[in-house]
Coordinates of C-alpha atoms in Angstrom, one line a residue:
X3 CA -19.1 -30.2 10.9
X4 CA -22.9 -30.4 11.0
X5 CA -24.8 -29.7 7.8
X6 CA -26.8 -26.9 9.3
X7 CA -23.6 -24.9 9.6
X8 CA -23.5 -24.6 5.8
X9 CA -26.0 -22.2 4.2
X10 CA -26.2 -22.2 0.4
X11 CA -28.1 -19.2 -1.0
X12 CA -29.9 -19.7 -4.3
X13 CA -30.3 -17.2 -7.1
X14 CA -33.6 -15.9 -8.3
X15 CA -35.4 -17.6 -11.1
X16 CA -33.6 -15.4 -13.7
X17 CA -30.1 -16.2 -12.2
X18 CA -29.7 -12.9 -10.4
X19 CA -28.6 -12.1 -6.8
X20 CA -31.7 -10.7 -5.0
X21 CA -29.5 -8.5 -2.7
X22 CA -27.6 -7.0 -5.6
X23 CA -30.8 -6.1 -7.3
X24 CA -32.3 -4.6 -4.2
X25 CA -29.2 -2.5 -3.6
X26 CA -29.0 -1.2 -7.2
X27 CA -32.7 -0.2 -7.1
X28 CA -32.6 1.6 -3.8
X29 CA -29.2 3.4 -4.3
X30 CA -29.4 4.0 -8.0
X31 CA -27.9 7.5 -7.9
X32 CA -24.8 6.5 -5.9
X33 CA -24.4 2.9 -6.9
X34 CA -21.3 2.0 -8.9
X35 CA -23.2 -0.3 -11.3
X36 CA -22.7 2.3 -14.0
X37 CA -19.7 4.7 -13.4
X38 CA -19.9 6.9 -16.5
X39 CA -22.4 7.5 -19.3
X40 CA -19.9 7.8 -22.1
X41 CA -22.4 9.1 -24.7
X42 CA -22.6 12.4 -22.8
X43 CA -18.9 13.1 -23.3
X44 CA -19.1 14.1 -27.0
X45 CA -22.3 16.1 -26.2
X46 CA -20.3 18.1 -23.6
X47 CA -17.5 18.5 -26.1
X48 CA -19.7 19.9 -28.9
X49 CA -21.8 22.2 -26.6
X50 CA -18.6 23.5 -25.0
X51 CA -17.2 24.4 -28.4
X52 CA -20.5 26.2 -29.3
X53 CA -20.4 28.0 -25.9
X54 CA -16.8 29.0 -26.4
X55 CA -17.6 30.5 -29.9
X56 CA -20.5 32.4 -28.5
X57 CA -18.4 33.7 -25.6
X58 CA -15.6 34.8 -28.0
X59 CA -18.1 36.6 -30.3
X60 CA -19.8 38.4 -27.4
X61 CA -16.4 39.6 -26.1
X62 CA -15.9 41.6 -29.3
X63 CA -13.6 41.4 -32.3
X64 CA -10.2 39.7 -31.6
X65 CA -6.9 41.3 -32.6
X66 CA -6.2 40.9 -36.3
X67 CA -3.7 38.2 -37.2
X68 CA -0.4 39.5 -38.7
X69 CA 1.3 37.5 -41.4
X70 CA -1.4 34.9 -41.6
X71 CA -2.9 34.7 -45.1
X72 CA -4.6 31.3 -44.6
X73 CA -8.4 31.7 -45.0
X74 CA -9.1 29.0 -42.3
X75 CA -6.8 30.6 -39.8
X76 CA -8.5 34.0 -40.3
X77 CA -11.9 32.4 -39.9
X78 CA -10.9 30.6 -36.7
X79 CA -9.4 33.8 -35.3
X80 CA -12.7 35.7 -36.1
X81 CA -14.8 33.2 -34.2
X82 CA -12.4 31.9 -31.5
X83 CA -9.8 34.5 -31.2
X84 CA -10.6 35.8 -27.6
X85 CA -9.0 33.0 -25.5
X86 CA -10.3 33.9 -22.1
X87 CA -13.9 34.5 -23.3
X88 CA -13.6 31.3 -25.3
X89 CA -12.7 29.3 -22.1
X90 CA -15.4 31.0 -20.1
X91 CA -18.0 30.2 -22.8
X92 CA -16.8 26.5 -22.8
X93 CA -17.3 26.3 -19.0
X94 CA -20.8 27.8 -19.4
X95 CA -21.7 25.3 -22.1
X96 CA -20.4 22.4 -19.9
X97 CA -22.4 23.7 -17.0
X98 CA -25.6 23.7 -19.1
X99 CA -25.0 20.1 -20.3
X100 CA -24.2 19.0 -16.8
X101 CA -27.4 20.5 -15.5
X102 CA -29.3 18.7 -18.3
X103 CA -27.6 15.4 -17.3
X104 CA -28.8 16.0 -13.7
X105 CA -32.4 16.7 -14.8
X106 CA -32.8 14.2 -17.6
X107 CA -31.1 11.2 -16.0
X108 CA -30.1 8.5 -18.5
X109 CA -31.4 5.2 -16.9
X110 CA -32.1 7.2 -13.7
X111 CA -28.4 7.9 -13.2
X112 CA -27.2 11.6 -13.2
X113 CA -24.7 12.4 -16.0
X114 CA -22.9 15.4 -14.7
X115 CA -19.2 14.6 -14.9
X116 CA -19.3 13.6 -18.5
X117 CA -20.1 17.1 -19.8
X118 CA -17.1 18.5 -17.9
X119 CA -14.9 15.7 -19.3
X120 CA -15.9 16.6 -22.8
X121 CA -15.4 20.3 -22.1
X122 CA -11.9 19.7 -20.7
X123 CA -11.0 17.8 -23.9
X124 CA -12.3 20.7 -26.0
X125 CA -10.3 23.3 -23.9
X126 CA -7.1 21.3 -24.2
X127 CA -7.5 21.0 -28.0
X128 CA -8.3 24.8 -28.3
X129 CA -5.3 25.8 -26.1
X130 CA -3.0 23.5 -28.1
X131 CA -4.1 25.2 -31.4
X132 CA -4.0 28.6 -29.8
X133 CA -0.6 28.6 -28.0
X134 CA 1.3 25.4 -27.1
X135 CA 3.3 27.2 -24.5
X136 CA 0.2 28.6 -22.8
X137 CA -1.2 25.1 -22.8
X138 CA 1.9 23.7 -21.1
X139 CA 1.9 26.4 -18.5
X140 CA -1.8 26.2 -17.7
X141 CA -1.9 22.4 -17.5
X142 CA 1.2 21.9 -15.4
X143 CA 0.4 24.9 -13.3
X144 CA -3.1 23.7 -12.5
X145 CA -1.9 20.2 -11.7
X146 CA 0.8 21.6 -9.4
X147 CA -1.7 23.9 -7.7
X148 CA -4.1 21.0 -7.0
X149 CA -1.1 18.9 -5.9
X150 CA 0.0 21.6 -3.5
X151 CA -3.4 21.9 -2.0
X152 CA -3.7 18.2 -1.6
X153 CA -0.3 18.1 0.1
X154 CA -1.3 20.8 2.4
X155 CA -4.4 18.9 3.4
X156 CA -2.5 15.7 4.0
X157 CA 0.1 17.5 6.2
X158 CA -2.8 19.2 8.1
X159 CA -4.4 15.8 8.7
X160 CA -1.1 14.3 9.8
X161 CA -0.4 17.1 12.2
X162 CA -3.9 16.8 13.7
X163 CA -3.8 13.0 14.0
X164 CA -2.2 10.6 16.4
X165 CA -4.8 11.1 19.2
X166 CA -6.9 8.0 19.9
X167 CA -9.5 7.2 22.5
X168 CA -7.8 5.5 25.4
X169 CA -8.0 1.7 25.6
X170 CA -10.2 0.2 28.3
X171 CA -8.1 -1.4 30.9
X172 CA -10.6 -4.1 31.8
X173 CA -13.6 -3.7 29.5
X174 CA -16.8 -5.0 31.1
X175 CA -20.3 -4.3 29.8
X176 CA -23.3 -3.4 31.9
X177 CA -25.0 -6.8 32.1
X178 CA -24.1 -9.5 29.5
X179 CA -21.8 -9.1 26.6
X180 CA -23.8 -8.3 23.4
X181 CA -23.9 -10.7 20.5
X182 CA -21.1 -9.8 18.0
X183 CA -21.2 -10.8 14.4
X184 CA -17.9 -11.6 12.7
X185 CA -17.8 -11.7 8.9
X186 CA -14.9 -13.4 7.1
X187 CA -15.1 -13.3 3.3
X188 CA -12.9 -15.9 1.6
X189 CA -12.5 -16.7 -2.1
X190 CA -10.2 -19.5 -3.3
X191 CA -7.9 -19.2 -0.3
X192 CA -7.4 -22.8 1.0
X193 CA -3.8 -21.9 2.0
X194 CA -5.0 -19.6 4.8
X195 CA -8.0 -21.6 5.9
X196 CA -6.3 -23.0 9.0
X197 CA -4.7 -19.6 10.0
X198 CA -8.0 -17.7 9.9
X199 CA -9.7 -20.3 12.1
X200 CA -6.8 -20.1 14.5
X201 CA -7.1 -16.3 14.7
X202 CA -10.9 -16.6 15.3
X203 CA -10.2 -19.2 18.1
X204 CA -7.9 -16.6 19.8
X205 CA -10.6 -14.0 20.1
X206 CA -11.2 -13.3 23.8
X207 CA -15.0 -13.1 23.7
X208 CA -17.7 -15.4 25.0
X209 CA -18.2 -18.1 22.5
X210 CA -22.0 -18.2 23.0
X211 CA -22.0 -14.5 22.1
X212 CA -20.1 -14.9 18.8
X213 CA -22.0 -15.0 15.5
X214 CA -19.2 -15.9 13.1
X215 CA -19.9 -16.3 9.4
X216 CA -17.3 -17.4 6.8
X217 CA -18.5 -16.2 3.4
X218 CA -17.7 -18.2 0.4
X219 CA -18.5 -18.2 -3.3
X220 CA -20.4 -21.0 -5.1
X221 CA -17.6 -21.4 -7.7
X222 CA -14.9 -22.0 -5.0
X223 CA -14.4 -25.8 -4.7
X224 CA -11.2 -25.6 -2.7
X225 CA -11.7 -23.4 0.4
X226 CA -14.6 -25.2 2.1
X227 CA -12.8 -28.6 2.0
X228 CA -9.7 -26.9 3.4
X229 CA -11.8 -25.4 6.2
X230 CA -13.4 -28.7 7.0
X231 CA -10.0 -30.4 7.1
X232 CA -8.8 -27.7 9.6
X233 CA -11.9 -28.3 11.7
X234 CA -14.7 -25.8 11.7
X235 CA -16.0 -25.1 15.3
X236 CA -19.7 -25.4 16.0
X237 CA -20.0 -21.7 16.6
X238 CA -18.9 -20.8 13.1
X239 CA -21.3 -20.8 10.2
X240 CA -20.4 -21.0 6.5
X241 CA -22.6 -18.9 4.0
X242 CA -22.1 -19.6 0.3
X243 CA -23.2 -16.7 -1.9
X244 CA -25.3 -17.5 -5.0
X245 CA -23.6 -18.1 -8.3
X246 CA -24.3 -14.6 -9.7
X247 CA -22.6 -11.4 -10.7
X248 CA -20.9 -9.2 -9.6
X249 CA -18.6 -11.6 -7.8
X250 CA -17.2 -9.2 -5.2
X251 CA -16.4 -9.1 -1.5
X252 CA -19.1 -6.5 -0.7
X253 CA -21.8 -8.7 -2.3
X254 CA -20.7 -11.6 0.0
X255 CA -20.7 -9.3 3.0
X256 CA -24.2 -8.2 2.3
X257 CA -25.4 -11.8 2.5
X258 CA -23.6 -12.0 5.9
X259 CA -25.3 -8.8 7.0
X260 CA -28.6 -10.2 6.0
X261 CA -28.2 -13.1 8.5
X262 CA -26.3 -11.2 11.2
X263 CA -27.6 -11.7 14.7
X264 CA -25.2 -9.4 16.5
X265 CA -25.7 -5.9 17.9
X266 CA -22.3 -5.1 16.5
X267 CA -20.5 -6.4 13.4
X268 CA -16.9 -6.6 12.2
X269 CA -15.2 -7.8 9.0
X270 CA -11.9 -9.7 9.0
X271 CA -9.9 -10.7 6.0
X272 CA -8.4 -14.1 5.3
X273 CA -5.0 -13.4 6.7
X274 CA -6.0 -11.2 9.6
X275 CA -4.7 -11.6 13.2
X276 CA -6.7 -9.2 15.3
X277 CA -5.7 -8.5 18.9
X278 CA -7.5 -11.1 21.0
X279 CA -9.5 -8.4 23.0
X280 CA -10.4 -6.3 20.0
X281 CA -14.1 -7.1 20.2
X282 CA -14.2 -6.2 23.9
X283 CA -12.4 -3.0 23.2
X284 CA -14.9 -2.1 20.5
X285 CA -17.9 -2.8 22.7
X286 CA -16.4 -0.5 25.4
X287 CA -15.7 2.3 23.0
X288 CA -19.2 2.0 21.4
X289 CA -20.8 2.2 24.8
X290 CA -18.7 5.2 25.8
X291 CA -19.4 7.0 22.5
X292 CA -22.3 9.0 21.2
X293 CA -25.1 7.1 19.4
X294 CA -24.0 8.7 16.1
X295 CA -20.7 6.9 16.2
X296 CA -21.7 4.0 13.9
X297 CA -18.3 2.7 13.0
X298 CA -14.9 2.0 14.6
X299 CA -11.8 1.5 12.5
X300 CA -9.1 -0.6 14.1
X301 CA -5.5 -0.1 13.1
X302 CA -3.9 -2.3 10.5
X303 CA -0.3 -3.3 10.6
X304 CA 1.9 -6.0 9.0
X305 CA 3.6 -8.9 10.8
X306 CA 6.0 -9.6 7.9
X307 CA 7.3 -6.0 7.5
X308 CA 10.9 -7.2 7.4
X309 CA 10.5 -9.7 4.6
X310 CA 11.8 -7.5 1.8
X311 CA 12.0 -3.8 0.8
X312 CA 8.4 -3.8 -0.6
X313 CA 6.9 -5.1 2.7
X314 CA 8.9 -2.4 4.5
X315 CA 7.5 0.3 2.3
X316 CA 4.0 -1.1 2.7
X317 CA 4.4 -1.3 6.5
X318 CA 5.6 2.4 6.6
X319 CA 2.6 3.4 4.5
X320 CA 0.1 1.6 6.8
X321 CA 1.7 2.9 10.0
X322 CA 1.3 6.5 8.7
X323 CA -2.2 5.9 7.4
X324 CA -3.7 4.1 10.3
X325 CA -1.7 5.5 13.3
X326 CA -1.8 9.2 12.2
X327 CA -3.7 10.1 9.0
X328 CA -7.1 8.6 9.6
X329 CA -7.3 9.9 13.2
X330 CA -6.4 13.3 11.7
X331 CA -9.4 13.0 9.3
X332 CA -11.5 12.1 12.3
X333 CA -10.5 15.3 14.1
X334 CA -11.0 17.4 10.9
X335 CA -14.6 16.0 10.7
X336 CA -14.4 14.9 7.1
X337 CA -15.3 11.5 5.6
X338 CA -12.9 8.7 6.5
X339 CA -12.1 6.1 3.8
X340 CA -12.3 2.9 5.8
X341 CA -9.9 0.1 5.5
X342 CA -11.1 -3.1 4.0
X343 CA -11.0 -5.0 7.3
X344 CA -11.4 -4.6 11.0
X345 CA -14.3 -2.2 10.6
X346 CA -16.6 -2.5 13.6
X347 CA -20.3 -1.3 13.0
X348 CA -23.5 -0.9 14.8
X349 CA -25.4 -3.5 12.9
X350 CA -28.6 -1.6 12.7
X351 CA -26.9 1.5 11.4
X352 CA -25.3 -0.6 8.7
X353 CA -28.6 -2.1 7.7
X354 CA -30.2 1.4 7.4
X355 CA -27.4 2.3 5.0
X356 CA -28.2 -0.8 2.9
X357 CA -24.9 -2.5 3.6
X358 CA -22.1 -2.3 1.0
X359 CA -22.2 -1.4 -2.7
X360 CA -21.7 -4.8 -4.4
X361 CA -20.4 -3.0 -7.6
X362 CA -17.7 -0.9 -5.9
X363 CA -14.3 -2.7 -5.8
X364 CA -13.3 -0.5 -2.8
X365 CA -16.5 -0.8 -0.9
X366 CA -15.0 0.3 2.4
X367 CA -14.1 3.7 1.0
X368 CA -17.6 4.2 -0.3
X369 CA -19.2 3.1 2.9
X370 CA -17.1 5.6 4.9
X371 CA -18.5 8.3 2.7
X372 CA -22.1 7.1 3.1
X373 CA -21.7 7.0 6.9
X374 CA -20.6 10.6 6.9
X375 CA -23.4 11.7 4.5
X376 CA -26.0 10.0 6.7
X377 CA -24.8 12.0 9.7
X378 CA -22.9 9.1 11.3
X379 CA -19.4 9.3 12.6
X380 CA -16.4 7.0 12.5
X381 CA -13.8 6.8 15.3
X382 CA -10.4 5.1 15.4
X383 CA -10.0 2.1 17.7
X384 CA -6.8 1.7 19.6
X385 CA -6.4 -2.0 18.7
X386 CA -4.3 -3.6 16.0
X387 CA -5.1 -6.2 13.4
X388 CA -2.0 -7.8 12.0
X389 CA -2.0 -8.6 8.3
X390 CA 0.3 -10.1 5.7
X391 CA 1.9 -7.4 3.5
X392 CA 2.2 -8.2 -0.2
X393 CA 5.8 -9.4 -0.8
X394 CA 5.6 -9.8 -4.6
X395 CA 5.5 -6.8 -6.9
X396 CA 3.0 -8.1 -9.4
X397 CA 0.6 -9.1 -6.7
X398 CA 1.0 -5.8 -4.9
X399 CA 0.3 -3.8 -8.2
X400 CA -2.9 -5.8 -8.8
X401 CA -4.1 -5.1 -5.2
X402 CA -3.2 -1.4 -5.3
X403 CA -4.7 -0.8 -8.7
X404 CA -8.0 -2.2 -7.4
X405 CA -7.9 0.1 -4.4
X406 CA -7.2 3.2 -6.5
X407 CA -9.8 2.2 -9.1
X408 CA -12.3 2.0 -6.3
X409 CA -11.3 5.4 -5.0
X410 CA -11.8 7.0 -8.4
X411 CA -15.2 5.3 -8.8
X412 CA -16.3 6.4 -5.3
X413 CA -15.4 10.0 -6.2
X414 CA -17.3 9.9 -9.5
X415 CA -20.5 8.3 -8.1
X416 CA -20.7 10.8 -5.2
X417 CA -20.0 13.9 -7.3
X418 CA -22.8 13.1 -9.6
X419 CA -25.0 15.4 -7.5
X420 CA -22.5 18.1 -6.3
X421 CA -25.2 20.3 -4.8
X422 CA -26.6 17.4 -2.7
X423 CA -23.1 16.5 -1.6
X424 CA -22.3 20.1 -0.5
X425 CA -25.6 20.2 1.3
X426 CA -24.9 16.9 3.1
X427 CA -21.2 17.4 3.9
X428 CA -20.8 21.2 3.8
X429 CA -18.0 22.9 1.8
X430 CA -15.3 21.7 4.2
X431 CA -16.5 18.1 4.2
X432 CA -16.9 18.0 0.4
X433 CA -13.4 19.4 0.1
X434 CA -12.0 16.9 2.6
X435 CA -13.7 14.1 0.7
X436 CA -12.2 15.2 -2.6
X437 CA -8.7 15.5 -1.1
X438 CA -8.9 12.2 0.9
X439 CA -10.4 10.1 -1.9
X440 CA -10.0 11.5 -5.4
X441 CA -6.6 13.1 -4.9
X442 CA -5.2 9.9 -3.4
X443 CA -5.8 8.2 -6.7
X444 CA -5.5 11.0 -9.2
X445 CA -2.3 12.4 -7.8
X446 CA -0.8 9.0 -7.5
X447 CA -1.1 8.7 -11.3
X448 CA 0.2 12.3 -11.8
X449 CA 3.2 11.7 -9.7
X450 CA 5.1 9.8 -12.4
X451 CA 4.2 12.4 -15.0
X452 CA 5.3 15.3 -12.8
X453 CA 8.5 13.7 -11.7
X454 CA 9.5 12.7 -15.2
X455 CA 8.8 16.2 -16.6
X456 CA 10.5 17.8 -13.6
X457 CA 13.6 15.7 -14.1
X458 CA 13.7 16.6 -17.8
X459 CA 13.2 20.3 -17.0
X460 CA 15.8 20.4 -14.3
X461 CA 18.3 18.6 -16.6
X462 CA 17.7 21.1 -19.4
X463 CA 17.8 24.0 -16.9
X464 CA 21.2 22.7 -15.6
X465 CA 22.6 22.4 -19.1
X466 CA 21.5 25.9 -20.0
X467 CA 23.0 27.3 -16.8
X468 CA 26.3 25.5 -17.6
X469 CA 26.3 27.4 -20.9
X470 CA 26.2 30.7 -19.2
X471 CA 22.5 31.6 -18.8
X472 CA 21.3 32.8 -15.4
X473 CA 18.6 31.0 -13.6
X474 CA 16.2 34.0 -13.5
X475 CA 16.4 34.7 -17.2
X476 CA 15.8 31.1 -18.0
X477 CA 12.7 31.0 -15.8
X478 CA 11.2 34.3 -17.0
X479 CA 12.4 34.9 -20.6
X480 CA 10.6 33.6 -23.6
X481 CA 12.9 34.7 -26.4
X482 CA 16.5 33.4 -27.3
X483 CA 19.1 35.0 -25.1
X484 CA 22.4 33.9 -26.7
X485 CA 24.6 36.9 -27.5
X486 CA 26.5 34.8 -30.1
X487 CA 24.3 33.8 -33.0
X488 CA 26.4 30.7 -33.5
X489 CA 25.5 29.5 -30.0
X490 CA 22.6 27.1 -29.9
X491 CA 19.3 28.4 -28.5
X492 CA 18.2 27.5 -24.9
X493 CA 16.8 24.1 -24.2
X494 CA 14.7 24.8 -21.2
X495 CA 11.3 26.5 -21.4
X496 CA 9.9 29.6 -19.7
X497 CA 7.8 29.3 -16.5
X498 CA 7.2 32.8 -15.3
X499 CA 5.4 35.2 -17.7
X500 CA 6.2 38.4 -15.9
X501 CA 7.9 40.5 -18.6
X502 CA 6.5 43.9 -19.8
X503 CA 5.2 42.3 -23.1
X504 CA 3.5 39.3 -21.5
X505 CA -0.3 39.0 -20.9
X506 CA -1.1 40.3 -17.5
X507 CA -3.6 37.5 -16.6
X508 CA -1.2 34.8 -17.7
X509 CA 1.6 36.5 -15.8
X510 CA -0.4 36.5 -12.6
X511 CA -1.3 32.9 -13.0
X512 CA 2.2 31.9 -13.8
X513 CA 3.4 33.3 -10.4
X514 CA 0.7 31.2 -8.6
X515 CA 1.6 28.1 -10.6
X516 CA 5.4 28.7 -9.9
X517 CA 4.7 28.9 -6.2
X518 CA 2.6 25.7 -6.4
X519 CA 5.5 24.0 -8.2
X520 CA 7.8 24.9 -5.3
X521 CA 5.2 23.6 -2.8
X522 CA 5.2 20.4 -4.8
X523 CA 8.9 20.1 -4.4
X524 CA 9.0 20.9 -0.7
X525 CA 5.8 19.0 -0.1
X526 CA 7.4 15.8 -1.3
X527 CA 10.3 16.4 0.9
X528 CA 7.9 16.9 3.8
X529 CA 6.2 13.5 2.9
X530 CA 9.6 11.8 3.2
X531 CA 10.1 13.5 6.6
X532 CA 6.7 12.5 7.9
X533 CA 7.2 8.9 6.8
X534 CA 10.4 8.8 8.8
X535 CA 8.6 10.5 11.8
X536 CA 5.3 8.6 11.8
X537 CA 6.1 5.4 10.0
X538 CA 7.6 3.8 13.1
X539 CA 5.7 1.3 15.2
X540 CA 6.9 -0.5 18.4
X541 CA 8.5 -3.8 17.5
X542 CA 9.2 -2.8 13.9
X543 CA 12.8 -2.0 13.4
X544 CA 15.0 -1.1 10.4
X545 CA 12.5 1.2 8.6
X546 CA 14.5 4.4 8.5
X547 CA 16.3 3.7 5.3
X548 CA 13.2 2.4 3.5
X549 CA 11.5 5.6 4.5
X550 CA 14.3 7.7 2.9
X551 CA 13.9 5.6 -0.2
X552 CA 10.1 5.9 -0.3
X553 CA 10.0 8.0 -3.6
X554 CA 10.9 4.7 -5.3
X555 CA 7.7 3.2 -3.7
X556 CA 5.7 6.2 -5.0
X557 CA 6.8 5.2 -8.5
X558 CA 5.2 1.8 -8.0
X559 CA 2.1 3.4 -6.7
X560 CA 1.9 5.6 -9.8
X561 CA 2.2 2.6 -12.1
X562 CA -0.6 0.9 -10.2
X563 CA -2.6 4.2 -10.5
X564 CA -2.4 4.3 -14.3
X565 CA -3.5 0.6 -14.3
X566 CA -6.4 1.7 -12.2
X567 CA -7.4 4.5 -14.6
X568 CA -7.3 2.1 -17.5
X569 CA -9.4 -0.5 -15.7
X570 CA -11.9 2.0 -14.6
X571 CA -12.6 2.8 -18.2
X572 CA -12.6 -0.8 -19.6
X573 CA -13.6 -3.0 -16.7
X574 CA -14.7 -1.0 -13.6
X575 CA -16.2 -4.0 -11.8
X576 CA -13.4 -6.4 -12.3
X577 CA -12.1 -7.6 -8.9
X578 CA -8.3 -8.1 -8.9
X579 CA -7.7 -11.1 -6.7
X580 CA -5.0 -10.7 -4.1
X581 CA -3.0 -13.9 -3.3
X582 CA -2.5 -14.4 0.4
X583 CA -0.2 -16.8 2.2
X584 CA 3.0 -15.5 0.6
X585 CA 4.7 -14.5 3.8
X586 CA 6.8 -17.7 4.1
X587 CA 7.6 -18.0 0.4
X588 CA 10.5 -16.4 -1.5
X589 CA 9.5 -13.0 -2.8
X590 CA 10.0 -11.7 -6.3
X591 CA 13.1 -9.6 -6.8

């Protein structure tokens, strides 16, 4: 290998990465360098309390407490005894603080979420002190309602998906083939060095038109020697990123983009095995598409799907996601969260967007949103890149927690300016973005909570019914129902507040929440059905039983989601390294 094929990029005089600094300065309001301004959360909490008290007082005198002689309880009831006015006042206070955070930006970054976070904490504390049963009903009901809407959106996208642009039978450009840049970021992966070089050698594209750049980090002493031992062809260049922070894949890709010579550009991961004609198929679809189509997402699939149960679940998930769901998002005209590999771009359009956010650990999802906000479109490419599915549970959890953490971060940074987001995407696009990004991560975390609470409730409900109670009176009656005073009281709690002595507003909400809970139940059954229907791929057999057992996989996803939530708070930029090359080793039990 000649020395000119290795490019080492130096830091600036102060030890920083110049591309990172440039991106942070030009994309300050949507950059993930700072996710949350925590000092504004207590401000939102306090102002929400003040707004709630003002709202309660403006609503008039509350009902007098009976049997409460405590002076503090009487005082609290006087100032905060109108619950609905109190909650409306809290929302108004949060809106004011959120507006202030948008106008008076700390460090130039809007602080709009934080006020609402503080207000939600204040509302939960207030409802807990006011009526624990109402708190339980409102929280579980709202979660189930959002869950039901997200499930409906997912099923809508799945029903709309599955239609891809036809493959070109014999793709030939007008004139010569364009130069195509291929970026391959690697970090401490000597075990897959020879396999990625073999995959690149199999690409059916004129060698003189390939601009291949393997992207390494300065503190990786193992991968470059492994590549040299495998034999780096003359048409491949190695770019070594400067020893600076953050040490992430998007930062390395930005250095590759800075030196890209191709009209089009694609990213491949270390273990990727793309279809040999994928670049030609991408050129043909780009040339046949509108100029606003700036990105093509190829399908991803797993070649080791039958290694163990975990790889079977992972393969099912990818088949549904890439063969059906993403094409459904394309037809619905909402932002598409890109996969981390096999994204094909018009290089100039990517440069105009500034490349990738070096601080976002799921940079592909963020870039998919930025493409849509900029008026560009993403289409699905009917070509497959075969990857290696994680076969070890610990390694899988680390990878999935990073993905979900990035989804949460992407949602937070783009909702800093909600009015701008609505103006750019429209109400439908903003809603689709929320359901396809935030809900994927948030509801993954809530799954475990909902299923555990549902299992407990159904168990208690069954025990009560075995003792003679009817289902309807258990669902809709608050007070003890045992005729015999020696019989223990009921164990399950009320869900429907429709009795003559119940609050009419709470009663109406409880019906909505109850219907949402039923949608949650049947929606999960629908997910199992769609996994069985759409999780198949030609050549992948034996996936029906894993599809029926997929709720166990969702438990693993939920564990990874809670890990993601914790890491988003304590170390949002930490990149969980995924170990590749495990396909031939014995997997963990």
